[in-house]
Coordinates of C-alpha atoms in Angstrom, one line a residue:
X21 CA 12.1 -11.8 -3.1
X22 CA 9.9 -14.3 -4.2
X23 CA 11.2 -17.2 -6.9
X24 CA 8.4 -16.6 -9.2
X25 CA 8.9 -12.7 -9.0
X26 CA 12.8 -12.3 -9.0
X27 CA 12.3 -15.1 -12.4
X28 CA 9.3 -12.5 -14.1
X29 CA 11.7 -9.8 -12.8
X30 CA 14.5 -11.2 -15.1
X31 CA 11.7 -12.0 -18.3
X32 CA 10.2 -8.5 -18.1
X33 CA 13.8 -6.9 -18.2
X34 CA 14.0 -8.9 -21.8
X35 CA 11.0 -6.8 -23.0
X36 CA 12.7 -3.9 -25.1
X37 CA 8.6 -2.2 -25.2
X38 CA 5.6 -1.2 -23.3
X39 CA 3.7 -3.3 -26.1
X40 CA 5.7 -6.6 -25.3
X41 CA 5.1 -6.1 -21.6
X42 CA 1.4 -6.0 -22.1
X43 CA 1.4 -9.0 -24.5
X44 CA 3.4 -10.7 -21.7
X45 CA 0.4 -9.6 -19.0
X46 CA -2.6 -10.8 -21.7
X47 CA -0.5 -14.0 -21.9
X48 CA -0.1 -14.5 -18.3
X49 CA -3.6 -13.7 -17.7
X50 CA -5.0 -16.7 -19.9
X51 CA -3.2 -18.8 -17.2
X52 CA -5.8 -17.5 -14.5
X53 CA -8.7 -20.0 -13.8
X54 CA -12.5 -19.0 -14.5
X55 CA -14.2 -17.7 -11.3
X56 CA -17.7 -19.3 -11.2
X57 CA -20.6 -16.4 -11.5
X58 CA -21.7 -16.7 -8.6
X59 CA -18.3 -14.9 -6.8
X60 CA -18.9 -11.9 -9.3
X61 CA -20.9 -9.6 -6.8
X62 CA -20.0 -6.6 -5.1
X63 CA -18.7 -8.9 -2.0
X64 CA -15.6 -10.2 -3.9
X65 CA -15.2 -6.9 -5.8
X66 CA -11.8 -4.9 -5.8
X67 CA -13.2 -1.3 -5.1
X68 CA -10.8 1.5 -7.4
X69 CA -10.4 -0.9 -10.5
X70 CA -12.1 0.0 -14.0
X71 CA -12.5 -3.0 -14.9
X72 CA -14.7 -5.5 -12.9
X73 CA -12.2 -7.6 -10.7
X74 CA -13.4 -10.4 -8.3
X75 CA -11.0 -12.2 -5.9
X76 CA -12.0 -15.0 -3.1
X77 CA -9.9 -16.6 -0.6
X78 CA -10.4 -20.0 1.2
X79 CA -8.0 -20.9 4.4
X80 CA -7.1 -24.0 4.1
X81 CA -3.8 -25.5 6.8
X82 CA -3.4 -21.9 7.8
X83 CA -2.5 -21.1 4.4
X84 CA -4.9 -18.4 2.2
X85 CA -5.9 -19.4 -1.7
X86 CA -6.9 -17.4 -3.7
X87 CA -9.5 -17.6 -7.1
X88 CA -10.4 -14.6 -8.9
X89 CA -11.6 -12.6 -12.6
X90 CA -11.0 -9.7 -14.2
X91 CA -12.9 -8.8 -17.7
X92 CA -9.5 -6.7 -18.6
X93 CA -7.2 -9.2 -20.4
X94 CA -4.1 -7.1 -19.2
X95 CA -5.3 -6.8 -15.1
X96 CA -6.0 -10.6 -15.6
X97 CA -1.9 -10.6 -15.7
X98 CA -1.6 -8.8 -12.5
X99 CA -4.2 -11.2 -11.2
X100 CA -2.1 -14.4 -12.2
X101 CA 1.1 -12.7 -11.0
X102 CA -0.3 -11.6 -7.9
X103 CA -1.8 -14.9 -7.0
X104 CA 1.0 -17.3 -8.2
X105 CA 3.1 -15.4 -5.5
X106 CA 0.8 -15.0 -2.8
X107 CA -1.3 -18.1 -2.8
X108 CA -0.4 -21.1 -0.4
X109 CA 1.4 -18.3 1.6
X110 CA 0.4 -17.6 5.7
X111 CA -2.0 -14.5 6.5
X112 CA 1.0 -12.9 7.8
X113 CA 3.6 -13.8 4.3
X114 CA 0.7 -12.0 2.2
X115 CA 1.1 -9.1 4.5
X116 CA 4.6 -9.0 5.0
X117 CA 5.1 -9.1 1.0
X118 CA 3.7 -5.6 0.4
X119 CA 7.6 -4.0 0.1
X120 CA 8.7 -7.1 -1.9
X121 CA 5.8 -6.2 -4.0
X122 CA 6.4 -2.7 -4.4
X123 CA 9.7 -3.3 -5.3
X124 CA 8.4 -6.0 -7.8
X125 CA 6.5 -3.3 -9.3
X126 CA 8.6 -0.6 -9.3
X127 CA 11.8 -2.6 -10.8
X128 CA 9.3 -4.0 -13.6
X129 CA 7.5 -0.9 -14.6
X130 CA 4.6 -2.9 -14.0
X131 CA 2.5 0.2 -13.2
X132 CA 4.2 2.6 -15.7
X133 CA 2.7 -0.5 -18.4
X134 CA -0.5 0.4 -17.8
X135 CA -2.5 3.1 -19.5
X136 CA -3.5 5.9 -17.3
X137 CA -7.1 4.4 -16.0
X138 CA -5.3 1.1 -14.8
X139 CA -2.5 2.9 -13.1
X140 CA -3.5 1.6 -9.8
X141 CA -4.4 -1.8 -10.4
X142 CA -1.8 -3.7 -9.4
X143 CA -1.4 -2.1 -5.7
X144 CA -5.8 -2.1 -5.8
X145 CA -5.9 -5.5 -6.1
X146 CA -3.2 -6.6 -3.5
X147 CA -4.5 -4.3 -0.9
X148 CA -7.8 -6.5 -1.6
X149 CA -6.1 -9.5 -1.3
X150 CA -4.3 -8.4 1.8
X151 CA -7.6 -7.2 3.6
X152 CA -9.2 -11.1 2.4
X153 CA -5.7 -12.5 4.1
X154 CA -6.6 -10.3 7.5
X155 CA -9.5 -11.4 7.9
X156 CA -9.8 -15.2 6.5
X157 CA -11.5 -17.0 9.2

């Protein structure tokens, strides 16, 4: 597994409550960087969120980078987590890493955090990031 996932792993199995888990996710997600306005269109757009959630990738050495937003403090977490594990990473790592993130998810309860409209947000947003890795020119 990842470094930076099996060490949240270990943190998140310190949280005794659903309430410090999603403090933990509105913390993480102060960490992400502002997307400019102008990647905040329908193009960049993770289709099945609630909450308006951009993403852009840039190839750069034949590795993917990602920058994104989301307007919901807590998917802003998954959006940190997801990046600081998958950016810098080969086309083919970011696909590759879907079990390792299932597993990530499952083992953390990330999904079972969530109220019931954000259920899929986690897996919505890396099958976004995975399509962006495919096809990355």
């Amino acid at each position: 597994m990842n470094f930076f996932l099996q060490e949240l792993k270990e943190e998140f199995g310190f949280y005794s409550s659903k309430r410090e888990l999603l403090e933990a996710l509105m913390e993480y997600g102060k960490c992400l960087e502002e997307l400019s306005l102008e990647f905040r269109t329908d193009e960049y757009k993770v289709p099945g969120c609630i909450s308006g959630v951009f993403i852009t990738a840039e190839l750069k050495d034949g590795k993917v980078f990602y920058k994104g937003f989301s307007e919901s403090f807590i998917v802003k977490g998954f959006v940190y987590i997801l990046f600081k594990a998958l950016s810098g990473l080969t086309p083919k790592d970011i696909i590759d890493a879907e079990q390792t993130l299932k597993s990530f998810s499952k083992d953390t309860s990330l999904s079972a955090s969530e109220i019931t409209s954000r259920a899929n947000s986690f897996g919505n947003i890396y099958d976004f990031m995975k399509k962006k890795a495919l096809f990355i020119k």
